[in-house]
Amino acid sequence: MLQRLFKFKGGVKPATNKAPSVQAPLRIAPIPPLLVVPLHQSIGGQPTPLVEVGDRVLKGQPIGAADKWVSAAVHAPTSGTVIAVEERVAAHPSGLLTLSVVIEPDGQDEWIERHSLDHASLEPERVREILRDSGVVGLGGAVFPSHVKLTPAASVPMDELVINGAECEPFMTCDDLLMRERAEGIVRGVAIFRDLLRPKRVLIGIEDNKPEAVATMQAAVEALGENFEVVAVPTRYPAGGAKQLIRVLTGKEVPASKRSPEMGVQCFNVATAYSAWRAIAFGEPVISRIVTLTGNVEQPGNWEILLGTPMQEVIALAGPKADTNRFVMGGPMMGFDLPDLSAPVVKATNCIIAGSPTLFPPPAPEMPCIRCGACALACPHELQPFELYWFSRSRNFGKAQEYNLFDCIECGCCSYVCPSHIPLVQYFRFAKSEIWSRERDKNMADAAKARFEFRNERDEREKAEKAERLAKAAAAKAAEKKPDLPQAAPEPVETPTVDAEAAKKAAIAAAMERARLQREAAQPKNTDGLTIAQRKEIAEIEKRRAPLQAQQQAKPNAEGVQTQNSPKDQQ
Amino acid sequence: MDFITPPYLTQNVSVRRVMLQVLAALIPGIATYAWLLGPAVLVQIAIATATALLAEAAMLKLQDKPLGPFLGDGSAIVTAWLIALAFPPLAPWWLIVVGTAFAIVVAKHLYGGLGQNPFNPAMIAFAVCIVSFPALMSQWPPVNAQATFVDQLVLVFGQGPRLDALSGATPLDTLKTALKLGEGSTSVATVTADAAVFGRIAGHGWEWVAAGYLLGGIWLWGRKVIGWHVSMSFLAGMTIISGALWLWNPAHFANPLFHLFSGGSMLGAFFIVTDPVSGCTTPRGKLIFGFSAGLLAYLIRVFGGYPDGVAFAVLLLNLCVPIIDLYTQPPIFGMKK
Amino acid sequence: MNTQAKPITATRMAARTAVILFIFVAIFTALLSGAYLWTRPSIEAAAADEKMKLIDEVLPRSLYDNALLKDFIRLPPTPALGLDESSAIYRARRGGKIEALVLETVAPDGYAGKIRLLVALGADGTLIGVRAIAHRETPGLGDYIEPKKDRNKDRPWITQFNGLNPAATEEREWKVRKDGGRFDSVAGATVTPRAVIKAVRKAALYVEENREQLFASR
Amino acid sequence: MTHYLFIIIGAVLVNNVVLVKILGLCPFMGVSKKLDTAFGMGAATTFVLTVATGASYVIDHLLLAPFGLEYLRTLSFIVTIAAVVQLTEMVIQKTSPLLHQVLGIYLPLITTNCAVLGVPLLNVANKYNFLESLVFGAASAIGFSMVLILFAGIRERVDGADVPVPFRGVAISMVTAGLMSLAFMGFAGLDKYQ
Amino acid sequence: MLTAILIMALGAIVLGSALGYASIKFKVEGNPLVEKIEAILPQTQCGQCGYPGCKPYAEAIAEGEADINKCPPGGMEGVRKLADLLGREVKPLDAEEKPKQLAIIDEQLCIGCTLCIQACPVDAIVGAAKQMHTVVESLCTGCELCVKPCPVECIRMEPIAEKIDNWKWKYPVFEIKPATRAA
Amino acid sequence: MTRDEFRQIAANGLWKQNTSLVQILGLCPLLAVTTNLVNGVMLSLATIIVMAVSGVAVASLRNLIPHEIRIPVFILIVASLVTVVDLLFNANLHQLYLVLGIFIPLIVTNCIVLARVEAYANKNPPLQSLFDGVFMGTGMLWTLALLGGLRELIGNGTLFSGIDMVIPGLHPLQLLPANYPGFLLAMLPPGAFIVLGCLIAWKNWIEARAAARRQRRTPEPVAAGGCH
Ligand SMILES: Cc1cc2nc3c(=O)[nH]c(=O)nc-3n(C[C@H](O)[C@H](O)[C@H](O)COP(=O)(O)O)c2cc1C
Ligand SMILES: Cc1cc2nc3c(=O)[nH]c(=O)nc-3n(C[C@H](O)[C@H](O)[C@H](O)COP(=O)(O)O)c2cc1C
Ligand SMILES: Cc1cc2nc3c(=O)[nH]c(=O)nc-3n(C[C@H](O)[C@H](O)[C@H](O)COP(=O)(O)O)c2cc1C
Ligand SMILES: Cc1cc2nc3c(=O)[nH]c(=O)nc-3n(C[C@H](O)[C@H](O)[C@H](O)CO)c2cc1C
Ligand code: SF4
Ligand code: SF4
Ligand code: SF4
Ligand code: SF4
Ligand code: FES
């Protein structure tokens, strides 16, 4: 079919390195001895855990429920026992922990009850719900919940549905293999999307370095009698970026300030379509995904891997060579170093590349920017990366935003071409997260100010009220015949007068003394000269304190550990 | 594990390579220069290079920056070569030293070194020296004054009586002075008839040097080290104003070809206004920068007080770069129209 | 400072500030005027001194015995001298007879604009002295027309005019040596001397032409 | 006509008040950290300087010269300027908050801007007539604003550079101003070509 | 001399009355600068600047009485922004910069004296008299004002822990820079 | 006035709040007349006189001046003084008067004068104001002298040129060899800016070094601010 193609500016053409991993067919990875399933695997709300330690779960059983509309459920990848619900290392560049469900598989791989449905017979809203509850999220890398993206804009008619099979990142071939081997499922999934969005046209874009995938997809489309157009697009990174692919196929440019449905176009990854079809037609939630294992390994290839499989298990499948010094999750342009190999495979894991100093040589030292403009020519978003760099570097974030920092898609083209070897994207990420953090601080400051003002007002009011009350009380007292002995009151603490204050002060003084003694490591037993009430109080405190002290002794000096300026805060 | 940040792949490019290509592109011009005017210019280039590297090393040392990557990047050498080519070839050695040191120390390193200087260092060197030592900076040997190499060296290094040996001025200056003195009684044609000074296009010999620079510039453009925007708009700016005035009064204004091939026009168009660091970066900005620089260079060389205007024009436009860039930001993806 | 005890009306405020400002102005203007009146004589003397110093450089005192500054003719703006405002021509007399004239002339075509010159001419038309009194020629290059800046201290460039009679020498000679004339110049800076030479000659010729009026001893 | 053109070229470029005549440097250094403020200061100065040249011409020729009171020039010029500035500030603060936001905070600073007194004094020295004085005043002000804005642009950029520590801040700005002034020397001679 | 005084006096009367008139007619109250300054201050209300809260400090800055580098919670970033706004030079902070902190009440030790509640400027501590008190994490600004009043020293400040939600990409290491510039 | 107070005024004027290097005020005369040392010193002397006297005048009259017109009155006082100084220069140092040109009347708008009057004399008693004026002016004097000396030396190879205008009979010193070609740039406006920039950097450097030393003396092992 003839299709007029458009061009996007910029982009680069790194060596694709895809050949090694497409030799072998798609393989299914064995069930690992332990699965660590993070609950937060998609953009949006944090799913709430549905299981507890000791529960037996079945394959496909929900273990985390979507907590709001922009969120997606998480499921048990196989049957087994929940042995922990706790913080585990995340597959995230930070290497920080995230709440995960740890499952010990029982080897039976026993499914929950599944229902095959025909989406045509369902309400669209119901289909979206099923997708959400099946955990269908964008598998192109952004892991945005697909049901959200499948909601057409109210006012703009949907013109095109773009299916992204470009797979422009070097090394990566998971979509290629999926298209070659499971084209029919993809096309059926696309049909579901088509029926939900009702676009005028459906365009499947595949980079022209994957002729087999183009052919099989074309065949599948024809076999199923669909009118989707399979288009080979020129190979140029990042042709697979949603905005670039939309531009190439439709000529539309979606600015950062708009979402694509507002321009009558939406984009999905092929694997997303496939998983949607499995979810509707077989009742299978997303519990596994295809991962390319490549780079410096003995057996590059693509594997279907259960979500939650720890990385070391995955890597073992491919057999990394001896000089491997790093593992990169994602492609070489946008991926990141895995900080810890106990992190699990998640929905965003499309590729793991074993890196070696020869494969990914350490770059020459970073030089200052010479404003040569190469990065601006390479930037697919037509930004001025060197300006962004200049301002990010000097922490002039306001200016960086003026130069459209937030339009940057972090594709890495600019860093790729920079003769000064500047890690530009890194600067942009740094600037973005600083800005976000400022935003949070700002919101906090506003809230704090409001509360402070509210409190001041209340204090004023209370003072006024108290003064009034005191005046009244004095008047009342004067009205009484004779002043009695106020000390005679049975429970001095409860009298809301000066004596209560005095007692409190005494209590405090005592408490301070106690604290001081405690600090001097002596057990505070000096309780002479205290009121009974105070003694009672102390006894209570002692009771509470007992278990705590034991705990504290177990922990080494907590204060000593926190450093004033942790090294990561330094540049 | 080395600390690498994504992307893990990078193109095989470096600042050093860029600068080496610029140096290579200068070679045709330098060769012609040395051939026609004697090898003194090579000595000047050597002096300038040594000074530049020393000054750069000293400044790096003072700031505790590593010497290796910065001395090796070649940018100081580009600056040095351009200074040597812009100065009169028989200028005393200390003049080149003062100019180069000022360029590297003040114009470059006080701003943080490579890539951060708002002004073109080589042109700062030229401007500083012509303002401070106008006599020495306007003595250009005529091409046909066949001084021997030894004579030239004596002039460069010696304290000898230099003035009268070198009373020649560049074709540009000769023309300007002649027209000024003639007060209408002479015309461009009669002045430039002297082929010994003016050659066929714009100064005997100098036109070939300019052609050498043109050649190198085209090669640089082919290598994608420089873009066409600045160079072409610079030449266009100069051609348009000189052409207009020439058409209006050919007796008083020389033709565009004369201007394109004399003074620093070609060197400026391909090696100086193209300096990425101190120039505009947006496409429209580059056009404005180049065009205005060409225009101003012409105005200064013809109407102003200095023999050539390229240096001042470039510096004046350097001043405007932040503003031009600010107002010529290209629309970004999705924001067109 | 201004306590807001009672709001003052604008007009009252206006009157108040006006009066206060008036008092201050009166006092300080009085002080100032006093200072002016007190210093005026010495200022005038200093200015006259200054003028005499300049004239002394072109015309030795031994050549006249009159109060030079008081004996002058007022010239209207004279294009021949490059002057666009009125100026004075001082007449030096010895024993009542005019021996020399001191006049100002301007060379309009210096390298950096106008060069103001003071010229002393003898009654026979020979030049007694020339000085540049104001110019903006390039320091270190064109400023050798000032004897103070001239590197040739023994025979400063500008003294070349002394004793020449423009009316009696050919025009051809009134050029720098480079152009075939008789005047030296510093190589690389010939614009300045050309301008000065031309202006001096023009001034001398002007005096020659108007000899009658200028030497008419009134 | 060309006469006025040369006055303008002279005042804006060749004898730029700031870079060549060295007047008005304090606001030039002080209010050039950011582009927006530079624009504001430029506009305010242009206004005041034009008014100041006009007013001082009138004072000089109507009040001082006829009575031989030239020695009161400095005094009368500057007091008038100060009062005019203060009045302008009060008026626009009340009448046009927008204008005040743009110009207001700069107005008080202008009284101590040498250029505001220097340009009227130069007018007197140059013996300009009323129109020439006005043109010269306005052109000087435009020259001031122009270099102020260009300078602010450069300073914003240099702000992000790795300037050696002792030179950070004002010191490097001084050097920048010096290099700017050097660049402006290129205009030398452009105003006298006939 | 008399003419001089007369002429100058004329001017003085004209200008003086105009100024006096204008000063009443065009009087304006309030200072919008204070608001702008306050917007930059972190609103921690901790008083470490030496003023009782952020607003008084903002007023002092606007008056030109206080320097811009007195607010530790605002950090260097705050100083920079103030310098920008006011066109002053950036100065090093007048105190050590600390990472953001959070108050934590050791509930086992708390005697419920409510002194900390009274001290907290933003009502971030909840609890009634004689009951355990807790800090509401999301409201605490880390101002440390509650630490001193606590009679049993059961309140401690802890740096806010890094989580994936608030994790930040770090400044890329600048390899060719000398170590001394790290700060 | 206590000794301490005095010392503080002196320190502020001469170094800590130095008008030229720290407050960056009064730049026009600073840069315009410092083509040689003598000019710089003489103009500073004029400024010191104006500052000291206007300080005393304002401090004594401050309670009589209404707030609304304080600026015009201050300016009036300063301008009168400046004109008197101008007249004195004209009468006694006529040649120098011609050289300094409009920069004597421009002392009026010299920001420092008005700034000190407004910021100090307006709030302090006369004696303090007198000293403040003198020391602020002296701070200006030494910077002008230094700047003028440097520019003259670099630009011309001499020192004290023009001294004969002040003290007839004295001659300038030729410090560099007679065939020193002269670095004209230093005498021109660009040189003024650049040399002043270097002076400011020099002061920053001294202070940073002093601060580093102070810090090293305290036990805290905080890294010294990167200055060398
Ligand atoms: C808060 C939020 C709301 C979003 N809402 C929608 C939406 O309604 N429809 C949609 O198609 N995409 C939505 N997106 C997704 C993005 O606009 C984008 O299309 C998606 O992340 C895919 O981007 P990619 O091209 O980078 O993978 C939303 C994103 C965010 C963060
Ligand atoms: C630079 C860049 C390159 C990308 N490359 C691809 C790609 O090759 N294939 C792909 O499916 N998605 C790619 N994406 C993600 C898409 O932008 C987009 O998120 C995805 O196609 C949307 O589909 P999904 O929501 O089904 O994942 C890329 C994103 C970026 C920013
Ligand atoms: C910056 C500069 C300033 C100059 N200043 C002067 C000057 O003041 N006087 C002068 O005669 N020539 C000056 N010249 C030189 C003239 O341009 C011209 O080259 C020279 O006068 C021609 O002299 P010649 O015939 O001896 O070569 C200057 C040149 C330059 C570049
Ligand atoms: C195309 C090109 C042109 C250059 N032109 C100049 C120049 O005119 N002057 C200069 O000093 N350096 C020039 N350089 C070198 C380098 O950019 C310069 O030293 C930087 O300004 C130093 O920061 C050039 C470099 C390139 C790549
Ligand atoms: S490619 Fe690198 S050196 Fe060139 S402008 Fe971009 S950031 Fe600067
Ligand atoms: S990472 Fe950002 S700035 Fe760089 S090329 Fe990609 S979109 Fe442009
Ligand atoms: S130090 Fe900062 S946060 Fe604390 S009260 Fe002062 S201004 Fe507010
Ligand atoms: S809880 Fe403590 S540290 Fe937190 S805001 Fe309140 S007083 Fe400040
Ligand atoms: S002295 Fe401050 S502006 Fe001139």
mmCIF file of N, CA and C and ligand atoms in Angstrom, chain A residues 375 378-381 383 385 388 407-415 425 428, ligand 6:
data_model
loop_
_atom_site.group_PDB
_atom_site.id
_atom_site.type_symbol
_atom_site.label_atom_id
_atom_site.label_comp_id
_atom_site.label_asym_id
_atom_site.label_seq_id
_atom_site.Cartn_x
_atom_site.Cartn_y
_atom_site.Cartn_z
ATOM 1 N N CYS A 375 24.133 19.135 18.501
ATOM 2 C CA CYS A 375 23.036 18.556 19.270
ATOM 3 C C CYS A 375 21.699 19.122 18.811
ATOM 4 N N ALA A 378 20.590 17.365 15.882
ATOM 5 C CA ALA A 378 20.199 15.975 16.100
ATOM 6 C C ALA A 378 18.914 15.859 16.909
ATOM 7 N N CYS A 379 18.528 16.906 17.570
ATOM 8 C CA CYS A 379 17.397 16.784 18.490
ATOM 9 C C CYS A 379 16.090 16.608 17.732
ATOM 10 N N PRO A 380 15.425 15.505 17.936
ATOM 11 C CA PRO A 380 14.174 15.285 17.207
ATOM 12 C C PRO A 380 13.068 16.233 17.660
ATOM 13 N N HIS A 381 13.243 16.851 18.813
ATOM 14 C CA HIS A 381 12.224 17.790 19.244
ATOM 15 C C HIS A 381 12.606 19.222 18.943
ATOM 16 N N LEU A 383 14.874 21.086 19.911
ATOM 17 C CA LEU A 383 15.236 21.936 21.041
ATOM 18 C C LEU A 383 16.655 22.448 20.819
ATOM 19 N N PRO A 385 19.621 21.881 22.777
ATOM 20 C CA PRO A 385 20.162 21.189 23.955
ATOM 21 C C PRO A 385 21.292 21.939 24.631
ATOM 22 N N LEU A 388 19.850 24.338 26.999
ATOM 23 C CA LEU A 388 19.326 23.612 28.157
ATOM 24 C C LEU A 388 20.468 23.192 29.067
ATOM 25 N N ASP A 407 10.026 19.636 27.139
ATOM 26 C CA ASP A 407 9.713 18.998 25.869
ATOM 27 C C ASP A 407 10.720 17.912 25.531
ATOM 28 N N CYS A 408 11.810 17.892 26.260
ATOM 29 C CA CYS A 408 12.848 16.905 25.961
ATOM 30 C C CYS A 408 12.326 15.517 26.287
ATOM 31 N N ILE A 409 12.480 14.588 25.327
ATOM 32 C CA ILE A 409 12.005 13.226 25.559
ATOM 33 C C ILE A 409 13.129 12.307 26.031
ATOM 34 N N GLU A 410 14.264 12.896 26.310
ATOM 35 C CA GLU A 410 15.413 12.163 26.846
ATOM 36 C C GLU A 410 15.872 11.058 25.917
ATOM 37 N N CYS A 411 15.787 11.326 24.619
ATOM 38 C CA CYS A 411 16.110 10.276 23.663
ATOM 39 C C CYS A 411 17.610 10.043 23.572
ATOM 40 N N GLY A 412 18.417 11.031 23.954
ATOM 41 C CA GLY A 412 19.855 10.819 23.943
ATOM 42 C C GLY A 412 20.541 11.143 22.631
ATOM 43 N N CYS A 413 19.807 11.585 21.633
ATOM 44 C CA CYS A 413 20.441 11.906 20.352
ATOM 45 C C CYS A 413 21.501 12.977 20.538
ATOM 46 N N CYS A 414 21.191 13.957 21.377
ATOM 47 C CA CYS A 414 22.124 15.063 21.561
ATOM 48 C C CYS A 414 23.430 14.571 22.159
ATOM 49 N N SER A 415 23.327 13.730 23.181
ATOM 50 C CA SER A 415 24.563 13.219 23.774
ATOM 51 C C SER A 415 25.329 12.384 22.758
ATOM 52 N N VAL A 425 21.775 14.401 28.423
ATOM 53 C CA VAL A 425 20.505 13.920 28.958
ATOM 54 C C VAL A 425 20.534 13.879 30.472
ATOM 55 N N PHE A 428 19.743 17.052 31.827
ATOM 56 C CA PHE A 428 18.324 17.401 31.698
ATOM 57 C C PHE A 428 17.504 16.650 32.744
HETATM 58 S S1 SF4 G 6 17.480 14.072 24.778
HETATM 59 FE FE1 SF4 G 6 16.098 15.806 24.710
HETATM 60 S S2 SF4 G 6 17.346 17.503 24.052
HETATM 61 FE FE2 SF4 G 6 18.496 15.647 23.607
HETATM 62 S S3 SF4 G 6 17.998 15.203 21.508
HETATM 63 FE FE3 SF4 G 6 16.553 14.076 22.768
HETATM 64 S S4 SF4 G 6 14.803 15.418 22.971
HETATM 65 FE FE4 SF4 G 6 16.475 16.649 22.213
#
